[in-house]
């Protein structure tokens, strides 16, 4: 019998697997797009969806601390709560998508793009012109 098989093990120890998935999700929230293997993308998607739902439903100090346990940067936690989560207020799920890219040339692994469905708008820096 296969008990406890809801998580793909990815041929790694639990500490290594959790660190890798945390890093993938942090990169996803930072850059809005991550290219990785298909299996890693599907596993990272599960974690990303949970964190976005958590940030969307409750904006308290305790929820920020829970999310900060997984993400590597305070700046990314702030971006998740202030820019990414409000975009998905009306959506009940499906915040990310996985697009298959094909086979990687070097080792034959299937690759995929993991991206946010609604990308946050980039803030344009306004340049102030000096009057002469």
mmCIF file with all atom_site columns, C-alpha atoms in Angstrom:
data_model
loop_
_atom_site.group_PDB
_atom_site.id
_atom_site.type_symbol
_atom_site.label_atom_id
_atom_site.label_alt_id
_atom_site.label_comp_id
_atom_site.label_asym_id
_atom_site.label_entity_id
_atom_site.label_seq_id
_atom_site.pdbx_PDB_ins_code
_atom_site.Cartn_x
_atom_site.Cartn_y
_atom_site.Cartn_z
_atom_site.occupancy
_atom_site.B_iso_or_equiv
_atom_site.pdbx_formal_charge
_atom_site.auth_seq_id
_atom_site.auth_comp_id
_atom_site.auth_asym_id
_atom_site.auth_atom_id
_atom_site.pdbx_PDB_model_num
ATOM 1   C CA . UNK A 1 1   ? 0.000   0.000  0.000   1.00 0.00 ? 1   UNK A CA 1
ATOM 2   C CA . UNK A 1 2   ? 1.175   3.482  -0.849  1.00 0.00 ? 2   UNK A CA 1
ATOM 3   C CA . UNK A 1 3   ? 0.387   5.716  2.090   1.00 0.00 ? 3   UNK A CA 1
ATOM 4   C CA . UNK A 1 4   ? 1.495   9.343  2.155   1.00 0.00 ? 4   UNK A CA 1
ATOM 5   C CA . UNK A 1 5   ? 1.962   9.599  -1.607  1.00 0.00 ? 5   UNK A CA 1
ATOM 6   C CA . UNK A 1 6   ? 0.255   12.947 -2.178  1.00 0.00 ? 6   UNK A CA 1
ATOM 7   C CA . UNK A 1 7   ? 3.621   14.694 -2.476  1.00 0.00 ? 7   UNK A CA 1
ATOM 8   C CA . UNK A 1 8   ? 6.062   13.820 -5.225  1.00 0.00 ? 8   UNK A CA 1
ATOM 9   C CA . UNK A 1 9   ? 9.362   13.053 -3.534  1.00 0.00 ? 9   UNK A CA 1
ATOM 10  C CA . UNK A 1 10  ? 11.474  14.345 -6.449  1.00 0.00 ? 10  UNK A CA 1
ATOM 11  C CA . UNK A 1 11  ? 14.343  12.033 -5.392  1.00 0.00 ? 11  UNK A CA 1
ATOM 12  C CA . UNK A 1 12  ? 15.269  14.383 -2.555  1.00 0.00 ? 12  UNK A CA 1
ATOM 13  C CA . UNK A 1 13  ? 15.179  14.438 1.211   1.00 0.00 ? 13  UNK A CA 1
ATOM 14  C CA . UNK A 1 14  ? 12.285  16.331 2.757   1.00 0.00 ? 14  UNK A CA 1
ATOM 15  C CA . UNK A 1 15  ? 14.520  19.249 3.784   1.00 0.00 ? 15  UNK A CA 1
ATOM 16  C CA . UNK A 1 16  ? 16.017  19.551 0.303   1.00 0.00 ? 16  UNK A CA 1
ATOM 17  C CA . UNK A 1 17  ? 12.609  19.228 -1.362  1.00 0.00 ? 17  UNK A CA 1
ATOM 18  C CA . UNK A 1 18  ? 11.008  21.878 0.867   1.00 0.00 ? 18  UNK A CA 1
ATOM 19  C CA . UNK A 1 19  ? 13.915  24.289 0.355   1.00 0.00 ? 19  UNK A CA 1
ATOM 20  C CA . UNK A 1 20  ? 13.784  23.796 -3.416  1.00 0.00 ? 20  UNK A CA 1
ATOM 21  C CA . UNK A 1 21  ? 10.017  24.369 -3.592  1.00 0.00 ? 21  UNK A CA 1
ATOM 22  C CA . UNK A 1 22  ? 10.269  27.433 -1.338  1.00 0.00 ? 22  UNK A CA 1
ATOM 23  C CA . UNK A 1 23  ? 12.957  28.872 -3.623  1.00 0.00 ? 23  UNK A CA 1
ATOM 24  C CA . UNK A 1 24  ? 10.895  28.155 -6.749  1.00 0.00 ? 24  UNK A CA 1
ATOM 25  C CA . UNK A 1 25  ? 7.821   29.860 -5.304  1.00 0.00 ? 25  UNK A CA 1
ATOM 26  C CA . UNK A 1 26  ? 9.894   32.833 -4.114  1.00 0.00 ? 26  UNK A CA 1
ATOM 27  C CA . UNK A 1 27  ? 11.292  33.216 -7.635  1.00 0.00 ? 27  UNK A CA 1
ATOM 28  C CA . UNK A 1 28  ? 7.784   32.909 -9.084  1.00 0.00 ? 28  UNK A CA 1
ATOM 29  C CA . UNK A 1 29  ? 6.469   35.753 -6.935  1.00 0.00 ? 29  UNK A CA 1
ATOM 30  C CA . UNK A 1 30  ? 9.558   37.849 -7.655  1.00 0.00 ? 30  UNK A CA 1
ATOM 31  C CA . UNK A 1 31  ? 9.700   37.416 -11.446 1.00 0.00 ? 31  UNK A CA 1
ATOM 32  C CA . UNK A 1 32  ? 6.116   36.235 -12.184 1.00 0.00 ? 32  UNK A CA 1
ATOM 33  C CA . UNK A 1 33  ? 7.529   33.458 -14.426 1.00 0.00 ? 33  UNK A CA 1
ATOM 34  C CA . UNK A 1 34  ? 9.776   30.449 -13.712 1.00 0.00 ? 34  UNK A CA 1
ATOM 35  C CA . UNK A 1 35  ? 11.132  27.887 -16.177 1.00 0.00 ? 35  UNK A CA 1
ATOM 36  C CA . UNK A 1 36  ? 11.762  24.484 -14.591 1.00 0.00 ? 36  UNK A CA 1
ATOM 37  C CA . UNK A 1 37  ? 10.985  20.797 -15.077 1.00 0.00 ? 37  UNK A CA 1
ATOM 38  C CA . UNK A 1 38  ? 7.337   19.834 -15.417 1.00 0.00 ? 38  UNK A CA 1
ATOM 39  C CA . UNK A 1 39  ? 7.155   17.821 -12.191 1.00 0.00 ? 39  UNK A CA 1
ATOM 40  C CA . UNK A 1 40  ? 8.792   20.588 -10.136 1.00 0.00 ? 40  UNK A CA 1
ATOM 41  C CA . UNK A 1 41  ? 6.452   23.155 -11.699 1.00 0.00 ? 41  UNK A CA 1
ATOM 42  C CA . UNK A 1 42  ? 3.376   21.124 -10.770 1.00 0.00 ? 42  UNK A CA 1
ATOM 43  C CA . UNK A 1 43  ? 4.568   20.672 -7.185  1.00 0.00 ? 43  UNK A CA 1
ATOM 44  C CA . UNK A 1 44  ? 5.534   24.350 -6.827  1.00 0.00 ? 44  UNK A CA 1
ATOM 45  C CA . UNK A 1 45  ? 2.124   25.327 -8.194  1.00 0.00 ? 45  UNK A CA 1
ATOM 46  C CA . UNK A 1 46  ? 0.423   23.600 -5.248  1.00 0.00 ? 46  UNK A CA 1
ATOM 47  C CA . UNK A 1 47  ? 2.462   25.613 -2.742  1.00 0.00 ? 47  UNK A CA 1
ATOM 48  C CA . UNK A 1 48  ? 2.053   28.889 -4.660  1.00 0.00 ? 48  UNK A CA 1
ATOM 49  C CA . UNK A 1 49  ? -1.729  28.502 -4.800  1.00 0.00 ? 49  UNK A CA 1
ATOM 50  C CA . UNK A 1 50  ? -1.898  27.859 -1.054  1.00 0.00 ? 50  UNK A CA 1
ATOM 51  C CA . UNK A 1 51  ? 0.216   30.926 -0.262  1.00 0.00 ? 51  UNK A CA 1
ATOM 52  C CA . UNK A 1 52  ? -1.819  33.198 -2.551  1.00 0.00 ? 52  UNK A CA 1
ATOM 53  C CA . UNK A 1 53  ? -5.069  31.955 -0.990  1.00 0.00 ? 53  UNK A CA 1
ATOM 54  C CA . UNK A 1 54  ? -3.635  32.507 2.477   1.00 0.00 ? 54  UNK A CA 1
ATOM 55  C CA . UNK A 1 55  ? -2.556  36.062 1.579   1.00 0.00 ? 55  UNK A CA 1
ATOM 56  C CA . UNK A 1 56  ? -5.846  36.819 -0.152  1.00 0.00 ? 56  UNK A CA 1
ATOM 57  C CA . UNK A 1 57  ? -8.114  35.753 2.709   1.00 0.00 ? 57  UNK A CA 1
ATOM 58  C CA . UNK A 1 58  ? -6.352  37.291 5.702   1.00 0.00 ? 58  UNK A CA 1
ATOM 59  C CA . UNK A 1 59  ? -4.001  40.271 5.873   1.00 0.00 ? 59  UNK A CA 1
ATOM 60  C CA . UNK A 1 60  ? -2.903  40.063 9.500   1.00 0.00 ? 60  UNK A CA 1
ATOM 61  C CA . UNK A 1 61  ? 0.497   39.915 11.140  1.00 0.00 ? 61  UNK A CA 1
ATOM 62  C CA . UNK A 1 62  ? 0.104   36.218 11.887  1.00 0.00 ? 62  UNK A CA 1
ATOM 63  C CA . UNK A 1 63  ? -0.738  35.381 8.274   1.00 0.00 ? 63  UNK A CA 1
ATOM 64  C CA . UNK A 1 64  ? 2.265   37.391 7.064   1.00 0.00 ? 64  UNK A CA 1
ATOM 65  C CA . UNK A 1 65  ? 4.464   35.415 9.453   1.00 0.00 ? 65  UNK A CA 1
ATOM 66  C CA . UNK A 1 66  ? 3.067   32.110 8.198   1.00 0.00 ? 66  UNK A CA 1
ATOM 67  C CA . UNK A 1 67  ? 3.789   33.084 4.603   1.00 0.00 ? 67  UNK A CA 1
ATOM 68  C CA . UNK A 1 68  ? 7.238   34.398 5.582   1.00 0.00 ? 68  UNK A CA 1
ATOM 69  C CA . UNK A 1 69  ? 8.132   30.912 6.835   1.00 0.00 ? 69  UNK A CA 1
ATOM 70  C CA . UNK A 1 70  ? 8.041   29.727 3.214   1.00 0.00 ? 70  UNK A CA 1
ATOM 71  C CA . UNK A 1 71  ? 9.251   32.763 1.287   1.00 0.00 ? 71  UNK A CA 1
ATOM 72  C CA . UNK A 1 72  ? 12.859  33.895 1.467   1.00 0.00 ? 72  UNK A CA 1
ATOM 73  C CA . UNK A 1 73  ? 12.509  37.667 1.493   1.00 0.00 ? 73  UNK A CA 1
ATOM 74  C CA . UNK A 1 74  ? 10.440  40.239 3.355   1.00 0.00 ? 74  UNK A CA 1
ATOM 75  C CA . UNK A 1 75  ? 10.213  42.216 0.141   1.00 0.00 ? 75  UNK A CA 1
ATOM 76  C CA . UNK A 1 76  ? 8.578   39.256 -1.621  1.00 0.00 ? 76  UNK A CA 1
ATOM 77  C CA . UNK A 1 77  ? 6.134   38.752 1.276   1.00 0.00 ? 77  UNK A CA 1
ATOM 78  C CA . UNK A 1 78  ? 5.188   42.417 1.016   1.00 0.00 ? 78  UNK A CA 1
ATOM 79  C CA . UNK A 1 79  ? 4.762   42.113 -2.761  1.00 0.00 ? 79  UNK A CA 1
ATOM 80  C CA . UNK A 1 80  ? 2.542   39.041 -2.312  1.00 0.00 ? 80  UNK A CA 1
ATOM 81  C CA . UNK A 1 81  ? 0.223   40.751 0.165   1.00 0.00 ? 81  UNK A CA 1
ATOM 82  C CA . UNK A 1 82  ? 0.110   44.197 -1.474  1.00 0.00 ? 82  UNK A CA 1
ATOM 83  C CA . UNK A 1 83  ? 0.323   43.516 -5.222  1.00 0.00 ? 83  UNK A CA 1
ATOM 84  C CA . UNK A 1 84  ? -0.325  39.870 -6.086  1.00 0.00 ? 84  UNK A CA 1
ATOM 85  C CA . UNK A 1 85  ? -3.105  38.790 -3.689  1.00 0.00 ? 85  UNK A CA 1
ATOM 86  C CA . UNK A 1 86  ? -5.441  41.768 -4.371  1.00 0.00 ? 86  UNK A CA 1
ATOM 87  C CA . UNK A 1 87  ? -5.422  40.861 -8.081  1.00 0.00 ? 87  UNK A CA 1
ATOM 88  C CA . UNK A 1 88  ? -7.034  37.517 -7.223  1.00 0.00 ? 88  UNK A CA 1
ATOM 89  C CA . UNK A 1 89  ? -9.708  38.761 -4.773  1.00 0.00 ? 89  UNK A CA 1
ATOM 90  C CA . UNK A 1 90  ? -12.581 37.679 -7.033  1.00 0.00 ? 90  UNK A CA 1
ATOM 91  C CA . UNK A 1 91  ? -10.948 34.442 -8.259  1.00 0.00 ? 91  UNK A CA 1
ATOM 92  C CA . UNK A 1 92  ? -11.624 31.233 -6.314  1.00 0.00 ? 92  UNK A CA 1
ATOM 93  C CA . UNK A 1 93  ? -8.533  29.360 -7.443  1.00 0.00 ? 93  UNK A CA 1
ATOM 94  C CA . UNK A 1 94  ? -6.317  28.730 -10.430 1.00 0.00 ? 94  UNK A CA 1
ATOM 95  C CA . UNK A 1 95  ? -3.886  31.551 -9.797  1.00 0.00 ? 95  UNK A CA 1
ATOM 96  C CA . UNK A 1 96  ? -1.044  29.915 -11.723 1.00 0.00 ? 96  UNK A CA 1
ATOM 97  C CA . UNK A 1 97  ? -0.636  28.025 -14.980 1.00 0.00 ? 97  UNK A CA 1
ATOM 98  C CA . UNK A 1 98  ? 1.857   25.434 -16.198 1.00 0.00 ? 98  UNK A CA 1
ATOM 99  C CA . UNK A 1 99  ? 2.751   25.527 -19.897 1.00 0.00 ? 99  UNK A CA 1
ATOM 100 C CA . UNK A 1 100 ? 4.771   22.629 -21.303 1.00 0.00 ? 100 UNK A CA 1
ATOM 101 C CA . UNK A 1 101 ? 7.878   23.691 -23.242 1.00 0.00 ? 101 UNK A CA 1
ATOM 102 C CA . UNK A 1 102 ? 9.170   20.361 -24.469 1.00 0.00 ? 102 UNK A CA 1
ATOM 103 C CA . UNK A 1 103 ? 12.289  18.320 -23.866 1.00 0.00 ? 103 UNK A CA 1
ATOM 104 C CA . UNK A 1 104 ? 15.474  19.890 -22.521 1.00 0.00 ? 104 UNK A CA 1
ATOM 105 C CA . UNK A 1 105 ? 18.381  19.267 -24.858 1.00 0.00 ? 105 UNK A CA 1
ATOM 106 C CA . UNK A 1 106 ? 21.047  18.419 -22.300 1.00 0.00 ? 106 UNK A CA 1
ATOM 107 C CA . UNK A 1 107 ? 19.385  15.693 -20.242 1.00 0.00 ? 107 UNK A CA 1
ATOM 108 C CA . UNK A 1 108 ? 16.056  14.970 -21.914 1.00 0.00 ? 108 UNK A CA 1
ATOM 109 C CA . UNK A 1 109 ? 13.946  16.313 -19.043 1.00 0.00 ? 109 UNK A CA 1
ATOM 110 C CA . UNK A 1 110 ? 10.541  17.755 -19.904 1.00 0.00 ? 110 UNK A CA 1
ATOM 111 C CA . UNK A 1 111 ? 10.451  21.460 -19.085 1.00 0.00 ? 111 UNK A CA 1
ATOM 112 C CA . UNK A 1 112 ? 7.586   23.821 -18.367 1.00 0.00 ? 112 UNK A CA 1
ATOM 113 C CA . UNK A 1 113 ? 6.833   27.446 -17.608 1.00 0.00 ? 113 UNK A CA 1
ATOM 114 C CA . UNK A 1 114 ? 5.155   28.185 -14.282 1.00 0.00 ? 114 UNK A CA 1
ATOM 115 C CA . UNK A 1 115 ? 3.551   31.622 -14.328 1.00 0.00 ? 115 UNK A CA 1
ATOM 116 C CA . UNK A 1 116 ? 0.940   33.706 -12.581 1.00 0.00 ? 116 UNK A CA 1
ATOM 117 C CA . UNK A 1 117 ? -2.326  33.990 -14.498 1.00 0.00 ? 117 UNK A CA 1
ATOM 118 C CA . UNK A 1 118 ? -2.728  37.721 -13.857 1.00 0.00 ? 118 UNK A CA 1
ATOM 119 C CA . UNK A 1 119 ? 0.638   39.396 -13.782 1.00 0.00 ? 119 UNK A CA 1
ATOM 120 C CA . UNK A 1 120 ? 0.995   42.462 -11.544 1.00 0.00 ? 120 UNK A CA 1
ATOM 121 C CA . UNK A 1 121 ? 1.417   45.747 -13.373 1.00 0.00 ? 121 UNK A CA 1
ATOM 122 C CA . UNK A 1 122 ? 4.884   47.204 -13.358 1.00 0.00 ? 122 UNK A CA 1
ATOM 123 C CA . UNK A 1 123 ? 5.193   50.544 -11.641 1.00 0.00 ? 123 UNK A CA 1
ATOM 124 C CA . UNK A 1 124 ? 6.697   53.030 -14.012 1.00 0.00 ? 124 UNK A CA 1
ATOM 125 C CA . UNK A 1 125 ? 9.252   55.307 -12.502 1.00 0.00 ? 125 UNK A CA 1
ATOM 126 C CA . UNK A 1 126 ? 8.436   58.897 -13.200 1.00 0.00 ? 126 UNK A CA 1
ATOM 127 C CA . UNK A 1 127 ? 11.406  61.000 -14.083 1.00 0.00 ? 127 UNK A CA 1
ATOM 128 C CA . UNK A 1 128 ? 11.306  64.533 -12.849 1.00 0.00 ? 128 UNK A CA 1
ATOM 129 C CA . UNK A 1 129 ? 12.677  66.987 -15.337 1.00 0.00 ? 129 UNK A CA 1
ATOM 130 C CA . UNK A 1 130 ? 14.675  69.888 -14.072 1.00 0.00 ? 130 UNK A CA 1
ATOM 131 C CA . UNK A 1 131 ? 13.611  73.272 -15.323 1.00 0.00 ? 131 UNK A CA 1
ATOM 132 C CA . UNK A 1 132 ? 16.499  75.395 -16.476 1.00 0.00 ? 132 UNK A CA 1
#
